[in-house]
mmCIF file with all atom_site columns, C-alpha atoms in Angstrom:
data_model
loop_
_atom_site.group_PDB
_atom_site.id
_atom_site.type_symbol
_atom_site.label_atom_id
_atom_site.label_alt_id
_atom_site.label_comp_id
_atom_site.label_asym_id
_atom_site.label_entity_id
_atom_site.label_seq_id
_atom_site.pdbx_PDB_ins_code
_atom_site.Cartn_x
_atom_site.Cartn_y
_atom_site.Cartn_z
_atom_site.occupancy
_atom_site.B_iso_or_equiv
_atom_site.pdbx_formal_charge
_atom_site.auth_seq_id
_atom_site.auth_comp_id
_atom_site.auth_asym_id
_atom_site.auth_atom_id
_atom_site.pdbx_PDB_model_num
ATOM 1   C CA . MET M 1 1   ? -9.059 32.800 133.527 1.00 47.00 ? 1398 MET M CA 1
ATOM 2   C CA . LYS M 1 2   ? -6.780 34.554 131.268 1.00 64.00 ? 1399 LYS M CA 1
ATOM 3   C CA . GLU M 1 3   ? -4.050 32.755 129.240 1.00 84.00 ? 1400 GLU M CA 1
ATOM 4   C CA . LYS M 1 4   ? -0.333 32.429 130.232 1.00 93.00 ? 1401 LYS M CA 1
ATOM 5   C CA . LEU M 1 5   ? 2.475  31.851 128.117 1.00 95.00 ? 1402 LEU M CA 1
ATOM 6   C CA . ILE M 1 6   ? 5.009  29.907 129.943 1.00 95.00 ? 1403 ILE M CA 1
ATOM 7   C CA . PHE M 1 7   ? 8.519  29.865 128.341 1.00 96.00 ? 1404 PHE M CA 1
ATOM 8   C CA . ILE M 1 8   ? 10.930 27.339 129.487 1.00 93.00 ? 1405 ILE M CA 1
ATOM 9   C CA . TYR M 1 9   ? 14.698 27.600 128.686 1.00 89.00 ? 1406 TYR M CA 1
ATOM 10  C CA . ASN M 1 10  ? 16.712 24.175 127.804 1.00 87.00 ? 1407 ASN M CA 1
ATOM 11  C CA . ALA M 1 11  ? 18.870 25.464 130.838 1.00 81.00 ? 1408 ALA M CA 1
ATOM 12  C CA . ASP M 1 12  ? 19.260 25.096 134.675 1.00 79.00 ? 1409 ASP M CA 1
ATOM 13  C CA . SER M 1 13  ? 18.854 28.129 136.802 1.00 74.00 ? 1410 SER M CA 1
ATOM 14  C CA . GLY M 1 14  ? 21.588 29.816 138.817 1.00 62.00 ? 1411 GLY M CA 1
ATOM 15  C CA . LEU M 1 15  ? 24.634 31.956 138.959 1.00 62.00 ? 1412 LEU M CA 1
ATOM 16  C CA . ARG M 1 16  ? 27.160 29.358 137.696 1.00 58.00 ? 1413 ARG M CA 1
ATOM 17  C CA . ASN M 1 17  ? 25.058 27.682 135.057 1.00 54.00 ? 1414 ASN M CA 1
ATOM 18  C CA . MET M 1 18  ? 24.295 31.479 133.778 1.00 58.00 ? 1415 MET M CA 1
ATOM 19  C CA . ILE M 1 19  ? 27.956 32.100 133.482 1.00 53.00 ? 1416 ILE M CA 1
ATOM 20  C CA . ILE M 1 20  ? 28.697 28.736 131.726 1.00 55.00 ? 1417 ILE M CA 1
ATOM 21  C CA . ASP M 1 21  ? 25.715 29.241 129.231 1.00 56.00 ? 1418 ASP M CA 1
ATOM 22  C CA . GLY M 1 22  ? 26.986 32.665 128.833 1.00 54.00 ? 1419 GLY M CA 1
ATOM 23  C CA . ALA M 1 23  ? 30.606 31.403 127.908 1.00 49.00 ? 1420 ALA M CA 1
ATOM 24  C CA . HIS M 1 24  ? 29.244 28.764 125.594 1.00 47.00 ? 1421 HIS M CA 1
ATOM 25  C CA . LYS M 1 25  ? 26.853 31.342 123.615 1.00 52.00 ? 1422 LYS M CA 1
ATOM 26  C CA . ILE M 1 26  ? 30.190 33.208 122.999 1.00 49.00 ? 1423 ILE M CA 1
ATOM 27  C CA . PHE M 1 27  ? 32.560 30.140 122.219 1.00 50.00 ? 1424 PHE M CA 1
ATOM 28  C CA . SER M 1 28  ? 30.592 27.759 120.542 1.00 52.00 ? 1425 SER M CA 1
ATOM 29  C CA . PRO M 1 29  ? 27.157 29.065 119.575 1.00 52.00 ? 1426 PRO M CA 1
ATOM 30  C CA . SER M 1 30  ? 26.430 26.745 116.904 1.00 56.00 ? 1427 SER M CA 1
ATOM 31  C CA . THR M 1 31  ? 26.426 23.847 119.619 1.00 51.00 ? 1428 THR M CA 1
ATOM 32  C CA . TYR M 1 32  ? 24.376 25.912 122.113 1.00 49.00 ? 1429 TYR M CA 1
ATOM 33  C CA . ALA M 1 33  ? 21.064 23.724 122.969 1.00 57.00 ? 1430 ALA M CA 1
ATOM 34  C CA . CYS M 1 34  ? 18.848 26.621 123.664 1.00 71.00 ? 1431 CYS M CA 1
ATOM 35  C CA . ASN M 1 35  ? 17.572 28.837 120.591 1.00 77.00 ? 1432 ASN M CA 1
ATOM 36  C CA . LEU M 1 36  ? 15.176 30.318 122.960 1.00 86.00 ? 1433 LEU M CA 1
ATOM 37  C CA . CYS M 1 37  ? 17.882 31.643 125.385 1.00 80.00 ? 1434 CYS M CA 1
ATOM 38  C CA . ASP M 1 38  ? 19.653 32.871 122.164 1.00 82.00 ? 1435 ASP M CA 1
ATOM 39  C CA . ILE M 1 39  ? 16.621 34.698 120.726 1.00 87.00 ? 1436 ILE M CA 1
ATOM 40  C CA . THR M 1 40  ? 15.262 36.218 123.895 1.00 90.00 ? 1437 THR M CA 1
ATOM 41  C CA . TYR M 1 41  ? 18.543 37.057 125.580 1.00 79.00 ? 1438 TYR M CA 1
ATOM 42  C CA . GLY M 1 42  ? 21.874 36.462 123.489 1.00 67.00 ? 1439 GLY M CA 1
ATOM 43  C CA . SER M 1 43  ? 24.832 36.360 125.178 1.00 62.00 ? 1440 SER M CA 1
ATOM 44  C CA . PHE M 1 44  ? 24.283 38.218 128.478 1.00 67.00 ? 1441 PHE M CA 1
ATOM 45  C CA . MET M 1 45  ? 21.470 40.922 127.908 1.00 78.00 ? 1442 MET M CA 1
ATOM 46  C CA . GLU M 1 46  ? 18.107 40.680 127.218 1.00 86.00 ? 1443 GLU M CA 1
ATOM 47  C CA . ASN M 1 47  ? 17.053 41.429 123.311 1.00 86.00 ? 1444 ASN M CA 1
ATOM 48  C CA . SER M 1 48  ? 15.652 44.739 123.121 1.00 93.00 ? 1445 SER M CA 1
ATOM 49  C CA . ILE M 1 49  ? 13.086 44.218 120.489 1.00 94.00 ? 1446 ILE M CA 1
ATOM 50  C CA . TRP M 1 50  ? 11.941 41.144 122.766 1.00 94.00 ? 1447 TRP M CA 1
ATOM 51  C CA . ARG M 1 51  ? 11.954 43.337 125.864 1.00 94.00 ? 1448 ARG M CA 1
ATOM 52  C CA . LYS M 1 52  ? 9.946  45.795 124.464 1.00 96.00 ? 1449 LYS M CA 1
ATOM 53  C CA . PHE M 1 53  ? 7.547  43.661 122.828 1.00 96.00 ? 1450 PHE M CA 1
ATOM 54  C CA . ARG M 1 54  ? 7.366  41.744 126.396 1.00 94.00 ? 1451 ARG M CA 1
ATOM 55  C CA . GLU M 1 55  ? 6.858  44.772 128.242 1.00 95.00 ? 1452 GLU M CA 1
ATOM 56  C CA . SER M 1 56  ? 4.253  46.137 125.826 1.00 94.00 ? 1453 SER M CA 1
ATOM 57  C CA . THR M 1 57  ? 1.760  43.176 125.452 1.00 92.00 ? 1454 THR M CA 1
ATOM 58  C CA . SER M 1 58  ? -1.073 42.644 127.671 1.00 90.00 ? 1455 SER M CA 1
ATOM 59  C CA . LEU M 1 59  ? -0.210 38.954 127.658 1.00 91.00 ? 1456 LEU M CA 1
ATOM 60  C CA . LYS M 1 60  ? 0.703  37.260 130.960 1.00 93.00 ? 1457 LYS M CA 1
ATOM 61  C CA . MET M 1 61  ? 4.036  35.714 130.832 1.00 95.00 ? 1458 MET M CA 1
ATOM 62  C CA . GLU M 1 62  ? 6.322  33.463 132.807 1.00 95.00 ? 1459 GLU M CA 1
ATOM 63  C CA . PHE M 1 63  ? 9.942  32.698 132.401 1.00 94.00 ? 1460 PHE M CA 1
ATOM 64  C CA . LEU M 1 64  ? 11.501 29.274 133.844 1.00 93.00 ? 1461 LEU M CA 1
ATOM 65  C CA . HIS M 1 65  ? 14.707 27.518 133.275 1.00 89.00 ? 1462 HIS M CA 1
ATOM 66  C CA . LYS M 1 66  ? 13.886 23.725 133.144 1.00 88.00 ? 1463 LYS M CA 1
ATOM 67  C CA . ASP M 1 67  ? 14.806 22.649 136.762 1.00 88.00 ? 1464 ASP M CA 1
ATOM 68  C CA . GLU M 1 68  ? 12.319 25.653 138.249 1.00 90.00 ? 1465 GLU M CA 1
ATOM 69  C CA . PHE M 1 69  ? 9.491  24.153 135.622 1.00 91.00 ? 1466 PHE M CA 1
ATOM 70  C CA . LYS M 1 70  ? 10.136 20.609 136.803 1.00 86.00 ? 1467 LYS M CA 1
ATOM 71  C CA . ASN M 1 71  ? 10.056 21.857 140.369 1.00 85.00 ? 1468 ASN M CA 1
ATOM 72  C CA . ARG M 1 72  ? 7.032  24.136 139.811 1.00 86.00 ? 1469 ARG M CA 1
ATOM 73  C CA . TYR M 1 73  ? 4.986  21.987 137.194 1.00 81.00 ? 1470 TYR M CA 1
ATOM 74  C CA . ALA M 1 74  ? 6.133  18.720 136.538 1.00 66.00 ? 1471 ALA M CA 1
ATOM 75  C CA . SER M 1 75  ? 5.666  17.001 139.791 1.00 60.00 ? 1472 SER M CA 1
ATOM 76  C CA . LYS M 1 76  ? 1.730  18.207 140.149 1.00 59.00 ? 1473 LYS M CA 1
ATOM 77  C CA . PHE M 1 77  ? 1.192  17.248 136.396 1.00 61.00 ? 1474 PHE M CA 1
ATOM 78  C CA . CYS M 1 78  ? 3.845  14.860 135.419 1.00 62.00 ? 1475 CYS M CA 1
ATOM 79  C CA . TYR M 1 79  ? 4.251  16.473 132.350 1.00 69.00 ? 1476 TYR M CA 1
ATOM 80  C CA . LYS M 1 80  ? 7.278  15.641 130.081 1.00 78.00 ? 1477 LYS M CA 1
ATOM 81  C CA . PHE M 1 81  ? 8.675  17.921 127.392 1.00 86.00 ? 1478 PHE M CA 1
ATOM 82  C CA . ASP M 1 82  ? 11.802 18.729 125.242 1.00 88.00 ? 1479 ASP M CA 1
ATOM 83  C CA . TYR M 1 83  ? 13.124 21.940 126.127 1.00 91.00 ? 1480 TYR M CA 1
ATOM 84  C CA . PRO M 1 84  ? 13.098 24.678 125.106 1.00 93.00 ? 1481 PRO M CA 1
ATOM 85  C CA . ILE M 1 85  ? 9.257  25.053 124.565 1.00 95.00 ? 1482 ILE M CA 1
ATOM 86  C CA . VAL M 1 86  ? 6.775  27.510 125.083 1.00 96.00 ? 1483 VAL M CA 1
ATOM 87  C CA . LEU M 1 87  ? 3.574  26.642 126.755 1.00 94.00 ? 1484 LEU M CA 1
ATOM 88  C CA . ILE M 1 88  ? 0.226  28.108 127.289 1.00 94.00 ? 1485 ILE M CA 1
ATOM 89  C CA . THR M 1 89  ? -2.369 27.797 130.008 1.00 90.00 ? 1486 THR M CA 1
ATOM 90  C CA . ALA M 1 90  ? -5.913 26.876 129.092 1.00 78.00 ? 1487 ALA M CA 1
ATOM 91  C CA . GLN M 1 91  ? -8.610 25.963 131.449 1.00 80.00 ? 1488 GLN M CA 1
ATOM 92  C CA . GLY M 1 92  ? -6.309 24.757 134.030 1.00 78.00 ? 1489 GLY M CA 1
ATOM 93  C CA . ASN M 1 93  ? -4.059 22.769 131.501 1.00 83.00 ? 1490 ASN M CA 1
ATOM 94  C CA . LEU M 1 94  ? -0.760 23.314 129.820 1.00 87.00 ? 1491 LEU M CA 1
ATOM 95  C CA . ASP M 1 95  ? -0.821 22.907 126.378 1.00 90.00 ? 1492 ASP M CA 1
ATOM 96  C CA . VAL M 1 96  ? 2.452  23.464 123.416 1.00 93.00 ? 1493 VAL M CA 1
ATOM 97  C CA . LEU M 1 97  ? 2.044  26.629 121.909 1.00 95.00 ? 1494 LEU M CA 1
ATOM 98  C CA . ILE M 1 98  ? 5.602  26.578 120.012 1.00 96.00 ? 1495 ILE M CA 1
ATOM 99  C CA . ASN M 1 99  ? 7.389  23.149 120.530 1.00 95.00 ? 1496 ASN M CA 1
ATOM 100 C CA . ARG M 1 100 ? 11.377 22.734 120.285 1.00 93.00 ? 1497 ARG M CA 1
ATOM 101 C CA . GLU M 1 101 ? 11.704 22.071 116.480 1.00 94.00 ? 1498 GLU M CA 1
ATOM 102 C CA . GLU M 1 102 ? 9.654  25.047 115.902 1.00 95.00 ? 1499 GLU M CA 1
ATOM 103 C CA . LEU M 1 103 ? 11.853 27.220 118.228 1.00 93.00 ? 1500 LEU M CA 1
ATOM 104 C CA . ASN M 1 104 ? 15.028 26.060 116.461 1.00 90.00 ? 1501 ASN M CA 1
ATOM 105 C CA . GLN M 1 105 ? 13.816 27.018 113.160 1.00 93.00 ? 1502 GLN M CA 1
ATOM 106 C CA . LEU M 1 106 ? 13.412 30.902 114.224 1.00 93.00 ? 1503 LEU M CA 1
ATOM 107 C CA . VAL M 1 107 ? 16.231 33.271 113.590 1.00 90.00 ? 1504 VAL M CA 1
ATOM 108 C CA . ASN M 1 108 ? 15.364 36.278 116.219 1.00 93.00 ? 1505 ASN M CA 1
ATOM 109 C CA . ALA M 1 109 ? 12.885 37.707 118.492 1.00 95.00 ? 1506 ALA M CA 1
ATOM 110 C CA . GLU M 1 110 ? 11.009 39.063 115.274 1.00 96.00 ? 1507 GLU M CA 1
ATOM 111 C CA . ASP M 1 111 ? 10.292 35.764 114.295 1.00 96.00 ? 1508 ASP M CA 1
ATOM 112 C CA . LEU M 1 112 ? 8.950  34.526 117.924 1.00 96.00 ? 1509 LEU M CA 1
ATOM 113 C CA . ILE M 1 113 ? 6.800  37.676 118.111 1.00 95.00 ? 1510 ILE M CA 1
ATOM 114 C CA . ALA M 1 114 ? 5.266  36.902 114.644 1.00 95.00 ? 1511 ALA M CA 1
ATOM 115 C CA . MET M 1 115 ? 4.595  33.324 115.779 1.00 95.00 ? 1512 MET M CA 1
ATOM 116 C CA . ILE M 1 116 ? 3.010  34.212 119.243 1.00 95.00 ? 1513 ILE M CA 1
ATOM 117 C CA . GLN M 1 117 ? 0.821  36.694 117.443 1.00 93.00 ? 1514 GLN M CA 1
ATOM 118 C CA . LYS M 1 118 ? 0.047  34.248 114.779 1.00 93.00 ? 1515 LYS M CA 1
ATOM 119 C CA . ARG M 1 119 ? -1.126 31.476 117.050 1.00 92.00 ? 1516 ARG M CA 1
ATOM 120 C CA . ILE M 1 120 ? -2.878 33.401 119.759 1.00 88.00 ? 1517 ILE M CA 1
ATOM 121 C CA . SER M 1 121 ? -5.225 36.485 119.881 1.00 72.00 ? 1518 SER M CA 1
ATOM 122 C CA . ILE M 1 122 ? -3.585 39.520 121.734 1.00 62.00 ? 1519 ILE M CA 1
ATOM 123 C CA . ASP M 1 123 ? -5.763 42.232 122.794 1.00 48.00 ? 1520 ASP M CA 1
#
């Protein structure tokens, strides 16, 4: 079974939440609670460096908001994580690839890509 990365944003899904989050990123970026969102999306559009990596890699990736993750995975496995987080599937289990503290230390998409590449082998 091929590994899959699961990126979980520290935000809930839905248009209303997206608008609120976008405004929060613009008007009070220092208090925004999801560095993963900032790195991969900025205020409203996907970061071009991140998009190029995502589209060119052979890695399987899934992107979820925390409410979507809880609905899809937590009820089955009773996982409890601090968000944002990047998980990796390994032999049917979910393991932490990059935790919240590590994500909060990253500055840009290049840092995130480098950390992913350092921690897993990409074919």
